[in-house]
Short mmCIF file of C-alpha atoms and ligand atoms in Angstrom, two decimals:
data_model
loop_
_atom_site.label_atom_id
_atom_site.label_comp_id
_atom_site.label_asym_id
_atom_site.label_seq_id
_atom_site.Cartn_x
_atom_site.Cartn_y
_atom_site.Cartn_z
CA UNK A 1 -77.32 50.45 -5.52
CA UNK A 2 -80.73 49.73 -6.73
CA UNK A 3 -83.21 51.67 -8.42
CA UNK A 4 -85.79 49.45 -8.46
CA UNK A 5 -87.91 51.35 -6.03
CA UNK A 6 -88.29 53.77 -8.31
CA UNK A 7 -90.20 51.80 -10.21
CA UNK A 8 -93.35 52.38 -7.32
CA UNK A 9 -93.39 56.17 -8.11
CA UNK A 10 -93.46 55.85 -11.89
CA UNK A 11 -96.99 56.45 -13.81
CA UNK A 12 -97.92 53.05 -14.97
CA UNK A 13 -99.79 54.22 -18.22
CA UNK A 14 -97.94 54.97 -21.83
CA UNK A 15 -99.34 57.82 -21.85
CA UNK A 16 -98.07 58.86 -17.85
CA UNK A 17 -94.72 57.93 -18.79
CA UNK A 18 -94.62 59.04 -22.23
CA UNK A 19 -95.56 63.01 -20.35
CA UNK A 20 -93.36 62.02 -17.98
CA UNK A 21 -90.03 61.71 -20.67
CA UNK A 22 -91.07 64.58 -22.50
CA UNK A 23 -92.18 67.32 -19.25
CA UNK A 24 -88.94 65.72 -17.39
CA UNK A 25 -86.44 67.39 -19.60
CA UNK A 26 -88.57 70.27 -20.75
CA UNK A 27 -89.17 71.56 -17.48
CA UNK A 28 -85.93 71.15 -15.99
CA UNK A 29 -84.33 72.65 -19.22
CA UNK A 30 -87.07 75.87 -18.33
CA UNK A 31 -85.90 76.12 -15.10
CA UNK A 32 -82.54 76.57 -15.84
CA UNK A 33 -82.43 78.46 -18.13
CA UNK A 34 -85.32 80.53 -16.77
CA UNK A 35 -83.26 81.02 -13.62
CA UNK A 36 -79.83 81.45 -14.78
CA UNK A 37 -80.70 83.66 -17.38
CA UNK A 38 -83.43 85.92 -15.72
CA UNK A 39 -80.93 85.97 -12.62
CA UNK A 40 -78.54 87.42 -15.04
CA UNK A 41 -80.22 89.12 -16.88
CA UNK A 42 -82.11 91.55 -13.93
CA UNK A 43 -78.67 92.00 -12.61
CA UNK A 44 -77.18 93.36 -15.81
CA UNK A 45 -80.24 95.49 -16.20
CA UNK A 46 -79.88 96.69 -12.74
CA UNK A 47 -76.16 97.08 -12.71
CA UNK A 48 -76.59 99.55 -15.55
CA UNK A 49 -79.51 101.96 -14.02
CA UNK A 50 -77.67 102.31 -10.94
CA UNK A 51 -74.24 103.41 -13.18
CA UNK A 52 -76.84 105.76 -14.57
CA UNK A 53 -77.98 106.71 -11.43
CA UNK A 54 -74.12 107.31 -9.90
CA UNK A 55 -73.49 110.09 -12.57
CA UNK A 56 -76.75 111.79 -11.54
CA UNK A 57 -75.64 111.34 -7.98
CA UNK A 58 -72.49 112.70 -8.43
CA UNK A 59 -73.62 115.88 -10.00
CA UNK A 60 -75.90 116.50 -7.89
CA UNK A 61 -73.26 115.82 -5.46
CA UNK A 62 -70.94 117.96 -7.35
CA UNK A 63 -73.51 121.15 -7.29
CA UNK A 64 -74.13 120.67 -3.71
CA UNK A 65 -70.25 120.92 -2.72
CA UNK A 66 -69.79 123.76 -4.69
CA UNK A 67 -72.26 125.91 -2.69
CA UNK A 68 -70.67 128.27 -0.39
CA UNK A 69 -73.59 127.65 2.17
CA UNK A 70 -76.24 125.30 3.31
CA UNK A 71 -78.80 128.21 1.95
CA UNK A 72 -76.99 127.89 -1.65
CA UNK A 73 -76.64 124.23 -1.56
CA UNK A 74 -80.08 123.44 -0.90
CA UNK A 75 -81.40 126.03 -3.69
CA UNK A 76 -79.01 124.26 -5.96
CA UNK A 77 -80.73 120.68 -4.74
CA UNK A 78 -83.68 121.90 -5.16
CA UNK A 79 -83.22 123.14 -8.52
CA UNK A 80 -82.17 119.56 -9.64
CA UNK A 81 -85.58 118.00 -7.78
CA UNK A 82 -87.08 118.18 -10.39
CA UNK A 83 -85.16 117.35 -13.67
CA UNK A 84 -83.82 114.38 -11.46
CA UNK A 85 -86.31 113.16 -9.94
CA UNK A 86 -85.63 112.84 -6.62
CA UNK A 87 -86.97 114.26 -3.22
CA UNK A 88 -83.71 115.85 -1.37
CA UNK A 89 -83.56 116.87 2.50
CA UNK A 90 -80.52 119.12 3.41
CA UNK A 91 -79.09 118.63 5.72
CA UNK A 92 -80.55 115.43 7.04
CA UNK A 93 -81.92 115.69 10.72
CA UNK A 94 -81.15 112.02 10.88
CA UNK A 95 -79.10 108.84 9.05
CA UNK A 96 -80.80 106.21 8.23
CA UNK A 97 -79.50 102.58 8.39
CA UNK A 98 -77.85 100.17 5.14
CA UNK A 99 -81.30 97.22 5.03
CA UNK A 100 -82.19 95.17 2.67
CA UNK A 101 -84.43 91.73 2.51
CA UNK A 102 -82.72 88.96 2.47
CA UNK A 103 -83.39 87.83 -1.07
CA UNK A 104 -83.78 91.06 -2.43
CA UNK A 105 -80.92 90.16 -4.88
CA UNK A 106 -80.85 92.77 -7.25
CA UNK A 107 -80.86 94.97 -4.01
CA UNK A 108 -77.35 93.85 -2.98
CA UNK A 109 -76.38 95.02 -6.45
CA UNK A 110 -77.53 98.53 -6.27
CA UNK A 111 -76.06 98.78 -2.66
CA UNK A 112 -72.92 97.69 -3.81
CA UNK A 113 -72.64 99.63 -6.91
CA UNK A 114 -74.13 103.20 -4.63
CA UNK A 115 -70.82 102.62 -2.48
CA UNK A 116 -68.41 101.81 -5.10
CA UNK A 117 -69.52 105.08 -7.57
CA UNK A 118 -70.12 107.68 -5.11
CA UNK A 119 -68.16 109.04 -2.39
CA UNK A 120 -69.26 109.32 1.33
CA UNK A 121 -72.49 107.00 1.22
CA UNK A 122 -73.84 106.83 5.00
CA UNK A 123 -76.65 104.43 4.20
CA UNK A 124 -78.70 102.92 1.71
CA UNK A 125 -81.69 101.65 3.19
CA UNK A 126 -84.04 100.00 0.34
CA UNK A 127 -86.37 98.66 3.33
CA UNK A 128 -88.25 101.50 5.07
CA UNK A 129 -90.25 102.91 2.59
CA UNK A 130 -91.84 101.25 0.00
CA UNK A 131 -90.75 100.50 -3.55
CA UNK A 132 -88.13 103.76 -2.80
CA UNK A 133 -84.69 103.80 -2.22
CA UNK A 134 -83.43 106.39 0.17
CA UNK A 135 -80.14 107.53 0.41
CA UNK A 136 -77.62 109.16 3.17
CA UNK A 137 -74.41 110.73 1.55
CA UNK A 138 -71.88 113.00 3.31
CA UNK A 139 -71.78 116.63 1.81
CA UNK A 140 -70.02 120.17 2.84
CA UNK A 141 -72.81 120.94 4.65
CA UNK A 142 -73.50 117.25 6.85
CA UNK A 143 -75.37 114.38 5.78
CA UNK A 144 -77.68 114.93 3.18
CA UNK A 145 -80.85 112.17 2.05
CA UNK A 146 -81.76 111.37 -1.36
CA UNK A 147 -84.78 109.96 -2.22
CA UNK A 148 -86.03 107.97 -5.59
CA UNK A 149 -87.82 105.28 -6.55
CA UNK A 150 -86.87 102.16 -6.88
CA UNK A 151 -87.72 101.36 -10.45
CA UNK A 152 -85.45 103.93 -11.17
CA UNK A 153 -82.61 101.55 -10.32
CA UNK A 154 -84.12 97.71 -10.73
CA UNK A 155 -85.65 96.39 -13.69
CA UNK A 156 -89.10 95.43 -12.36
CA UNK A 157 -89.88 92.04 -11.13
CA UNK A 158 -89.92 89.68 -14.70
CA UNK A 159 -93.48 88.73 -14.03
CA UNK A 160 -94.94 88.51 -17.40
CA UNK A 161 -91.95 86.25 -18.71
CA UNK A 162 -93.08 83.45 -15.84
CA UNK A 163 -96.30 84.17 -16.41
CA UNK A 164 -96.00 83.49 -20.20
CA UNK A 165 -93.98 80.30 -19.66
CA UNK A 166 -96.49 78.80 -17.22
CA UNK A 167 -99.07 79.39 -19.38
CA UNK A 168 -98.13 78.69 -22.67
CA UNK A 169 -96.20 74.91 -20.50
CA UNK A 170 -99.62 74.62 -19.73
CA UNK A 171 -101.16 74.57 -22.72
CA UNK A 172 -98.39 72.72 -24.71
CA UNK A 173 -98.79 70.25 -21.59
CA UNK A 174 -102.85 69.83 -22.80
CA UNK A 175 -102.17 69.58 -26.75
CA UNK A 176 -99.41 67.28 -26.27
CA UNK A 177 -101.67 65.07 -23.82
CA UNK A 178 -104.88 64.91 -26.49
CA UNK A 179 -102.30 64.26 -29.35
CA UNK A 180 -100.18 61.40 -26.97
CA UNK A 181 -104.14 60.05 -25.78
CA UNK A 182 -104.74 59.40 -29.72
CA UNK A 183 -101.43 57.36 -30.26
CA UNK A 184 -102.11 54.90 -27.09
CA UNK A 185 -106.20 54.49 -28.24
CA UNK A 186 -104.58 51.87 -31.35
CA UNK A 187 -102.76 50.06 -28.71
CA UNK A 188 -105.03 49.62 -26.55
CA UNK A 189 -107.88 48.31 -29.30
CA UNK A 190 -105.21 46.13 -30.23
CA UNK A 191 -105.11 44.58 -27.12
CA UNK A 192 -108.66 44.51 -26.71
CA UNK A 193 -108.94 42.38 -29.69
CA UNK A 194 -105.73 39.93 -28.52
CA UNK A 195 -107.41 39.37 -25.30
CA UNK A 196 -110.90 38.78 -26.87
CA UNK A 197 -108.80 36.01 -29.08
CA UNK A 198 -107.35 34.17 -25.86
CA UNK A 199 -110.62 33.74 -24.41
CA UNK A 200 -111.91 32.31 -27.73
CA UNK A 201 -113.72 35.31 -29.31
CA UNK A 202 -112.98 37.38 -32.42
CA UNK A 203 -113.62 40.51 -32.47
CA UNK A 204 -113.25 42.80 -35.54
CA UNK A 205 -110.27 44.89 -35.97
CA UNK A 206 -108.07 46.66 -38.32
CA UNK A 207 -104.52 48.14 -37.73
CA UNK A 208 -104.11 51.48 -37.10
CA UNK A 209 -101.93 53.84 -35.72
CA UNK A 210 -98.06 54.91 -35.84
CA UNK A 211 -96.50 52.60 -38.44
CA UNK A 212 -95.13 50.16 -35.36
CA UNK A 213 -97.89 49.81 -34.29
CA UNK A 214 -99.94 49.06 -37.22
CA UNK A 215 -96.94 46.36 -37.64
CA UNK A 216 -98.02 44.59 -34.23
CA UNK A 217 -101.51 44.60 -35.49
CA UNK A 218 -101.14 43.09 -38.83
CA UNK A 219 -98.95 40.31 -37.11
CA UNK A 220 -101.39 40.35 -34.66
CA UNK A 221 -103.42 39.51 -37.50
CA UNK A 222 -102.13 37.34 -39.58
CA UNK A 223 -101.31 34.92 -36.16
CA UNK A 224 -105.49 35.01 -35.55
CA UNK A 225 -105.92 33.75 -39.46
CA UNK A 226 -103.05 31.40 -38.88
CA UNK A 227 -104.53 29.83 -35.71
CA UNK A 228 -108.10 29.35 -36.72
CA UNK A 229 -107.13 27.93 -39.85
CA UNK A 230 -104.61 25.17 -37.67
CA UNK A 231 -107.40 24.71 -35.94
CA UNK A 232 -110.05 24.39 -38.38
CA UNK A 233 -107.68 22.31 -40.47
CA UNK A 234 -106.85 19.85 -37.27
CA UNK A 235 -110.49 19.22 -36.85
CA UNK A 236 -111.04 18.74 -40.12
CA UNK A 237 -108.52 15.96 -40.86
CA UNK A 238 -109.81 14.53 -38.02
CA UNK A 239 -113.23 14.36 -38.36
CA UNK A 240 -112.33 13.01 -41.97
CA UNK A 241 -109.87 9.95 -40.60
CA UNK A 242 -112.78 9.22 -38.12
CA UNK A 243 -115.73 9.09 -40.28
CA UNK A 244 -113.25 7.08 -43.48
CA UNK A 245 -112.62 5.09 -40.99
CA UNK A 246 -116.57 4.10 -39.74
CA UNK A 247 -116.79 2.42 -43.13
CA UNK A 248 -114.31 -0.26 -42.70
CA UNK A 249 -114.92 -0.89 -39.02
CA UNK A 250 -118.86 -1.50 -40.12
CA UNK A 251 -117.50 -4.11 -42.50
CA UNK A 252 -115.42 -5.27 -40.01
CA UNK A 253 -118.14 -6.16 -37.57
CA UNK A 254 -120.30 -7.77 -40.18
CA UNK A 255 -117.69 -10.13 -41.06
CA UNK A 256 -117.13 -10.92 -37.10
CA UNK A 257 -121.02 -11.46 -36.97
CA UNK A 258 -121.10 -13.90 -39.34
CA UNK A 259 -118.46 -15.63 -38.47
CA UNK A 260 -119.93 -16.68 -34.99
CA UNK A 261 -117.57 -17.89 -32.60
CA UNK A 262 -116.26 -17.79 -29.11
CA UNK A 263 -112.83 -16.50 -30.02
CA UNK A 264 -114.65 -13.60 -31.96
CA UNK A 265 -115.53 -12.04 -28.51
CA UNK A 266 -112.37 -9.91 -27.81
CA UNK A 267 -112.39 -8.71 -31.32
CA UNK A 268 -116.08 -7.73 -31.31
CA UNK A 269 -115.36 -5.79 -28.19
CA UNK A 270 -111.90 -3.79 -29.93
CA UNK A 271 -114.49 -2.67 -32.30
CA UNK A 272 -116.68 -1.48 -30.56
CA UNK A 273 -114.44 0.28 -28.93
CA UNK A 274 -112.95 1.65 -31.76
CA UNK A 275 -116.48 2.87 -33.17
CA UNK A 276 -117.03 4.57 -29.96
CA UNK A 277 -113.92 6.49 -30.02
CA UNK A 278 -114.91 7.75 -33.64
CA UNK A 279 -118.30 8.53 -32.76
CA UNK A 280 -116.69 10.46 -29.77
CA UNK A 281 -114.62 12.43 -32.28
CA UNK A 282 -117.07 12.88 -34.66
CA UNK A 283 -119.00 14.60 -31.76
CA UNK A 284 -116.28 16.68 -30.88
CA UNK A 285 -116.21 18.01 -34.16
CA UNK A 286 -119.30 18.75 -34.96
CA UNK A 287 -119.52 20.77 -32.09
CA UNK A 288 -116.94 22.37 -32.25
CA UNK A 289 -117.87 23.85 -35.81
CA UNK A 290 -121.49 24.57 -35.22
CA UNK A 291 -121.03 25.86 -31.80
CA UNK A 292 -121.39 29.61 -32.07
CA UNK A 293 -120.62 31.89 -28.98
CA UNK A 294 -123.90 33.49 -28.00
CA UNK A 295 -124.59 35.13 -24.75
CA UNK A 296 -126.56 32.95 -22.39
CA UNK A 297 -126.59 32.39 -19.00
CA UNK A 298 -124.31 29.06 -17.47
CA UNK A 299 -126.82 28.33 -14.64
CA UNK A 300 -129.34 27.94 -17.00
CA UNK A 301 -127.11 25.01 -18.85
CA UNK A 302 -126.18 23.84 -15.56
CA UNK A 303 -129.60 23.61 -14.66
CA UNK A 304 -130.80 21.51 -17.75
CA UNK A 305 -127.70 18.75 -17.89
CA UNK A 306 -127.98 17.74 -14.16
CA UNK A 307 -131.84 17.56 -14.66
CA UNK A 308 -130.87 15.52 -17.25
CA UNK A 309 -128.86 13.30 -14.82
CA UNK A 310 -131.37 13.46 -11.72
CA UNK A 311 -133.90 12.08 -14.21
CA UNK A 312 -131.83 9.10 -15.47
CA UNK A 313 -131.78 8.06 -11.35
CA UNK A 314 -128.56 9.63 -9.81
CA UNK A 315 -127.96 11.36 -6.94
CA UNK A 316 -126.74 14.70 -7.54
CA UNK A 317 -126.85 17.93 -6.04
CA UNK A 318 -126.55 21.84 -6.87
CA UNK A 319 -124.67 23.12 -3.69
CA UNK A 320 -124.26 26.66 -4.70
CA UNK A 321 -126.08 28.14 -7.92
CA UNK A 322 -125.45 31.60 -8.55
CA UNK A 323 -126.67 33.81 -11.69
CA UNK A 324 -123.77 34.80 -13.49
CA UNK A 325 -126.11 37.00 -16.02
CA UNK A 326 -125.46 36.34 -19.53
CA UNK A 327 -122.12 35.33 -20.48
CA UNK A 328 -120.27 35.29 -24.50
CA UNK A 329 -120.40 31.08 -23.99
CA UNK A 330 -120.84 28.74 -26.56
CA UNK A 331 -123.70 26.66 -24.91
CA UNK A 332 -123.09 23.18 -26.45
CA UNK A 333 -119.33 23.12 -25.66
CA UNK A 334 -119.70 23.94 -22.34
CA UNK A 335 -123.08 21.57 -21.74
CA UNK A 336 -120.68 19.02 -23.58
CA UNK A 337 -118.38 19.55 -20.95
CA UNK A 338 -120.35 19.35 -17.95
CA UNK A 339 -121.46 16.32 -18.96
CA UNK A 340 -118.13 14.65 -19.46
CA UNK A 341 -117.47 15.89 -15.41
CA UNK A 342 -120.27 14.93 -14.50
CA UNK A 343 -120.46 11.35 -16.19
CA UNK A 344 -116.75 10.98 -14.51
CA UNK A 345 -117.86 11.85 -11.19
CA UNK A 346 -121.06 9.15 -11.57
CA UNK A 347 -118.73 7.10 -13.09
CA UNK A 348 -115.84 7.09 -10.30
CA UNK A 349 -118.55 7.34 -7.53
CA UNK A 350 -121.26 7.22 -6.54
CA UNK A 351 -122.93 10.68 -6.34
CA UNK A 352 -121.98 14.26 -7.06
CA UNK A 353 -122.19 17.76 -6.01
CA UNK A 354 -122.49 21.01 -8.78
CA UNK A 355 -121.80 24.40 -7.26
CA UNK A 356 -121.47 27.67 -9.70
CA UNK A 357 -119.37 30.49 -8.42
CA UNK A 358 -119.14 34.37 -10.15
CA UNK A 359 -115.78 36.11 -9.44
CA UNK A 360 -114.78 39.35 -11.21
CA UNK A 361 -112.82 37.94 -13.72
CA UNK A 362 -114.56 34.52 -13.80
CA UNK A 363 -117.18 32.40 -12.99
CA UNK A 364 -116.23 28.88 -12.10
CA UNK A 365 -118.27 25.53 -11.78
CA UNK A 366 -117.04 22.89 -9.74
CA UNK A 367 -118.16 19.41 -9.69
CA UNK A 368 -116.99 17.13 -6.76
CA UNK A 369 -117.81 13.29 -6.23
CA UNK A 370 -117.20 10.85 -3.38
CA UNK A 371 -115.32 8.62 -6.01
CA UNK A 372 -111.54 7.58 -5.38
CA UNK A 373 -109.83 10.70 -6.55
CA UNK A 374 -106.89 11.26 -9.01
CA UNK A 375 -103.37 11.74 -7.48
CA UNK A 376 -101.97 14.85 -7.67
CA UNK A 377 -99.39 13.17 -9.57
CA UNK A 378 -101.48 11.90 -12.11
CA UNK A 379 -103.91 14.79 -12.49
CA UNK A 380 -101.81 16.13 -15.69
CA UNK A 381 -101.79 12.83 -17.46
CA UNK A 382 -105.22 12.34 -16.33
CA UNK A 383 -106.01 15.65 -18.88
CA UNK A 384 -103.94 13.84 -21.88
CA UNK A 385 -105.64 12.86 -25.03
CA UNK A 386 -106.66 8.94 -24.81
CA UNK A 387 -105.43 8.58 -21.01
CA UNK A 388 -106.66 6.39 -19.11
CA UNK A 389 -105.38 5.84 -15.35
CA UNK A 390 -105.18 2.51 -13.20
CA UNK A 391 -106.67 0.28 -16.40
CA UNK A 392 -107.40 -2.06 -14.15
CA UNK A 393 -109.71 0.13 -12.10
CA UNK A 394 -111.16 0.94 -14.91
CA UNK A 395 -111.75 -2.12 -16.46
CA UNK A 396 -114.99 -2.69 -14.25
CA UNK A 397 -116.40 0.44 -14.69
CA UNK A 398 -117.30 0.84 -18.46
CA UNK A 399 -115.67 1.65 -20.67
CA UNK A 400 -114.49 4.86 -21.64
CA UNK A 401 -112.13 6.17 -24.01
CA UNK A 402 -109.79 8.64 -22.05
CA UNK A 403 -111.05 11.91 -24.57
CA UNK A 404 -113.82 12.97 -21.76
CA UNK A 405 -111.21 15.26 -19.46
CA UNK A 406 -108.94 16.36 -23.19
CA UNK A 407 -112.50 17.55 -24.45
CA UNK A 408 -113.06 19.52 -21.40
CA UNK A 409 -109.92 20.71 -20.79
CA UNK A 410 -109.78 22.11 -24.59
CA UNK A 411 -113.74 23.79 -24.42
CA UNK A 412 -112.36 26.19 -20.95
CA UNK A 413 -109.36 27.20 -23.11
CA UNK A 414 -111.40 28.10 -25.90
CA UNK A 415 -112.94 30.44 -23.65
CA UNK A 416 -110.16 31.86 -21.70
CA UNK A 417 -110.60 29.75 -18.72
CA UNK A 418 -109.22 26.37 -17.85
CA UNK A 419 -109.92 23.05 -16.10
CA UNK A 420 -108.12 22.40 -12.47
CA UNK A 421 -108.38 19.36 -10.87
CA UNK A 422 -108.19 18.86 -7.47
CA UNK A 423 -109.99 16.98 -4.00
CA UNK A 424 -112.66 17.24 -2.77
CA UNK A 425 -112.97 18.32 0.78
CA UNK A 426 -116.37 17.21 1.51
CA UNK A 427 -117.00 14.19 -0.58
CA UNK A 428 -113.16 12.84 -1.01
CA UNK A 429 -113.03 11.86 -4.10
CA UNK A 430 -112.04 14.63 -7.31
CA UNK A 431 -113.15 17.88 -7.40
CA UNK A 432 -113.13 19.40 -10.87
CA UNK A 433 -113.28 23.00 -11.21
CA UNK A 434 -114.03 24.74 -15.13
CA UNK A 435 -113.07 28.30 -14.92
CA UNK A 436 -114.56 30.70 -17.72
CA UNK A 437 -113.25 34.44 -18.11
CA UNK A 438 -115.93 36.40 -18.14
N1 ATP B 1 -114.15 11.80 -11.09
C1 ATP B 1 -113.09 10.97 -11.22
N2 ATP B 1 -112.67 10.24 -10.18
C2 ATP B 1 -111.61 9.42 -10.31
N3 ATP B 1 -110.88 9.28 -11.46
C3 ATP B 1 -111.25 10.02 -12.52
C4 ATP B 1 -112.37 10.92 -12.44
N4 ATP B 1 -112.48 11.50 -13.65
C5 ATP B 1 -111.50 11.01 -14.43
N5 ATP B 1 -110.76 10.12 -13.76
C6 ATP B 1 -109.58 9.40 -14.27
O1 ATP B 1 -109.06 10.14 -15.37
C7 ATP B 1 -109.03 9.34 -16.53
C8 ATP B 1 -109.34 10.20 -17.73
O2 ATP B 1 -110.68 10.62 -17.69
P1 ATP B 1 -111.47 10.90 -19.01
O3 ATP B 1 -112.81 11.41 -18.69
O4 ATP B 1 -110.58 11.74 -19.86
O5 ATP B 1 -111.56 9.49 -19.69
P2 ATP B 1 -112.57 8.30 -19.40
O6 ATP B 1 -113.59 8.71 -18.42
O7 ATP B 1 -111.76 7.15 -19.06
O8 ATP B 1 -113.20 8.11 -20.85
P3 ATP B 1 -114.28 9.00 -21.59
O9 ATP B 1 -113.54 9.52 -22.75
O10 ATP B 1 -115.37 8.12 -21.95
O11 ATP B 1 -114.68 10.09 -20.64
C9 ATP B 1 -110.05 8.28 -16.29
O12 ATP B 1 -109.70 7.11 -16.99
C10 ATP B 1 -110.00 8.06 -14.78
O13 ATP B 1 -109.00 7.15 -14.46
MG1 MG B 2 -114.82 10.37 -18.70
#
């Protein structure tokens, strides 16, 4: 058997479950012993004050029988009225009947314990009259009624015990809630400040908290320091390969130059190619250090590059434009982006379409051209550093390095989004889609 749908019912929260494992076991542990011992307890209590009550009976009983008429007997009642407190009629005009309630536990008790210590009980009826318990017993002289109150008997109800335990559950319920809400506060700042990180943001934050989780945060920690400095160490070395490298390829070309002849034209064109793939990573890095994130709105960006486009005399349209409001973006990643999408989709086709989108967690923009497309088995490899599909396609139509879709794909992650490639309905050819958390 499963218990799986038992998950549904559980609080989802620490702090819901954590009440949940400690009120679980305190409560039930109450309630037992709450019930078994009060149970006990008010019968003990009970059983005793009606023994009590049996001697009393029993003399009176005793004094009663010893009468020589109903004249004497009920003087000699009478007499013990008062010292016993009870109300006596003798000789009863009529006999009541043995009720009780139905859960009147403590009743049963005193019912049985009437019948087992005196002789002759008629009835005990505990019903009729309020709080009083009124007795029919056989005497000399015929049936005779006893009346006393019930408190006399029965412990009273154990009110102020429940009472106290409710309220003082209560109000260990509240202090243990504010203490628990304090303990969850450093977990949940720590993962305020690990989700910041994925979407490419750092936000300040020291460890706190119980001492495991202070250990998740300095790891936390120390992983942050350990990525940016991969990171800033990666672009780095790379940015200092590519620019040693500009040197030599300069020298390179001179000496092609001057040398002046047909078979020079292949070479001349590997080096340009080469010094366009440095300058491309050059650009990338630079970027990518200056870049701060600063909140500013996406349309706006949108706005500028494919104004930028428009004026250089291609057709291009914003389908859908909506105001996301300002956004944590680092504006010259993400213009750097668009215009790597956008220069494919010219590139591939022949015009393009822009639409930006705000969901709740996102806001995506989408760039579709009429171009051929990229299989859907390609469309990974297509993302790949220095990929470039179908050379021969290609080939005719500039050339490019294979870094634009890389770049792209690498400026969504560093904001929490990512770059999904798809078709286009409407146009046929590729449909690029940035997502950005937001
Ligand atoms: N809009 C598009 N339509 C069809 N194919 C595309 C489109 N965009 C990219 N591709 C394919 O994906 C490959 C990788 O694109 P990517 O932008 O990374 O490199 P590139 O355009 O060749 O060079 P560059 O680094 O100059 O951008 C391209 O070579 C092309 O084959
Ligand atoms: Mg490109």
């Amino acid at each position: 058997m499963s218990f799986k749908w038992i998950k549904h019912y559980l609080p989802r929260s620490f702090s819901g479950r954590a009440a949940l494992i400690l009120l679980v076991p305190i409560v039930s542990l109450q309630l037992v012993v709450s019930i078994v011992f009060i149970q006990r307890h008010y019968e003990g209590v009970t059983r005793q004050m009606t023994d009590n009550m049996v001697l009393e009976l029993n003399y009176l009983l005793e004094q009663v029988n010893s009468a020589s008429d109903v004249a004497e007997g009920r003087l000699f009642a009478s007499d013990l009225e008062k010292p016993l407190a009870m109300q006596i009629a003798l000789p009863s005009k009529n006999t009541g009947q043995t009720i009780h309630t139905y859960d009147d536990l403590s009743g049963r008790v005193i019912i049985t314990i009437l019948n087992s210590g005196l002789k002759g009980v008629l009835a005990v009826d505990l019903l009729s009259k309020p709080k009083t318990v009124q007795l029919w017993i056989q005497t000399k002289f015929g049936p005779m009624l006893v009346m006393f109150p019930r408190y006399r008997v029965a412990a009273t109800n154990p009110h102020q015990l429940l009472v106290l335990m409710i309220f003082t559950g209560i109000l260990m319920t509240v202090i243990a809630f504010l203490f628990m809400r304090n303990q969850v506060r450093p977990i949940k700042r720590l993962a305020v400040a690990a989700e910041a990180f994925g979407k490419g943001r750092v936000v300040p934050y020291t460890p706190s908290g119980a001492t495991e989780v202070r250990a998740a945060g300095g790891a936390f920690i120390n992983m942050r320091d350990r990525i940016e400095r991969h990171i800033e160490q990666r672009t780095m070395m790379l940015s200092g390969v590519s620019h040693d490298l500009r040197t030599p390829l300069t020298r390179l070309k001179l000496g092609l130059s001057m040398i002046d002849d047909e078979e020079t034209d292949a070479l001349n064109k590997d080096v340009e190619d080469m010094t366009r793939l440095l300058d491309e990573f050059l650009n990338f890095a630079k970027v990518n250090a200056e870049d701060q994130t600063i909140r500013s709105e996406p349309m706006e960006i949108v706005n500028e590059v494919v104004d930028n486009v428009r004026r250089q005399g291609f057709q291009i349209d914003i389908l859908e434009s909506q105001e996301t409001g300002l956004m944590p973006i680092r504006p010259n990643s993400l213009k750097r982006a668009l215009e790597n999408l956008i220069g494919n989709a010219l590139q591939y086709g022949t015009r393009a379409r822009v639409s930006v989108r705000k969901e709740e967690h996102f806001f995506s923009i989408t760039i579709e051209d009429d171009g051929p497309g990229i299989d859907p088995n390609f469309r990974e490899e297509a993302l790949k550093p220095f990929s470039r599909l179908e050379p021969a396609r290609n080939q005719n139509k500039g050339s490019g390095v294979g870094l634009g879709l890389a770049i792209t794909a690498d400026i969504a992650r560093a904001h929490g989004g990512e770059l999904v490639l798809d078709k286009s309905d409407d146009l046929g050819g590729l449909k690029a889609i940035l997502k950005f958390a937001s």
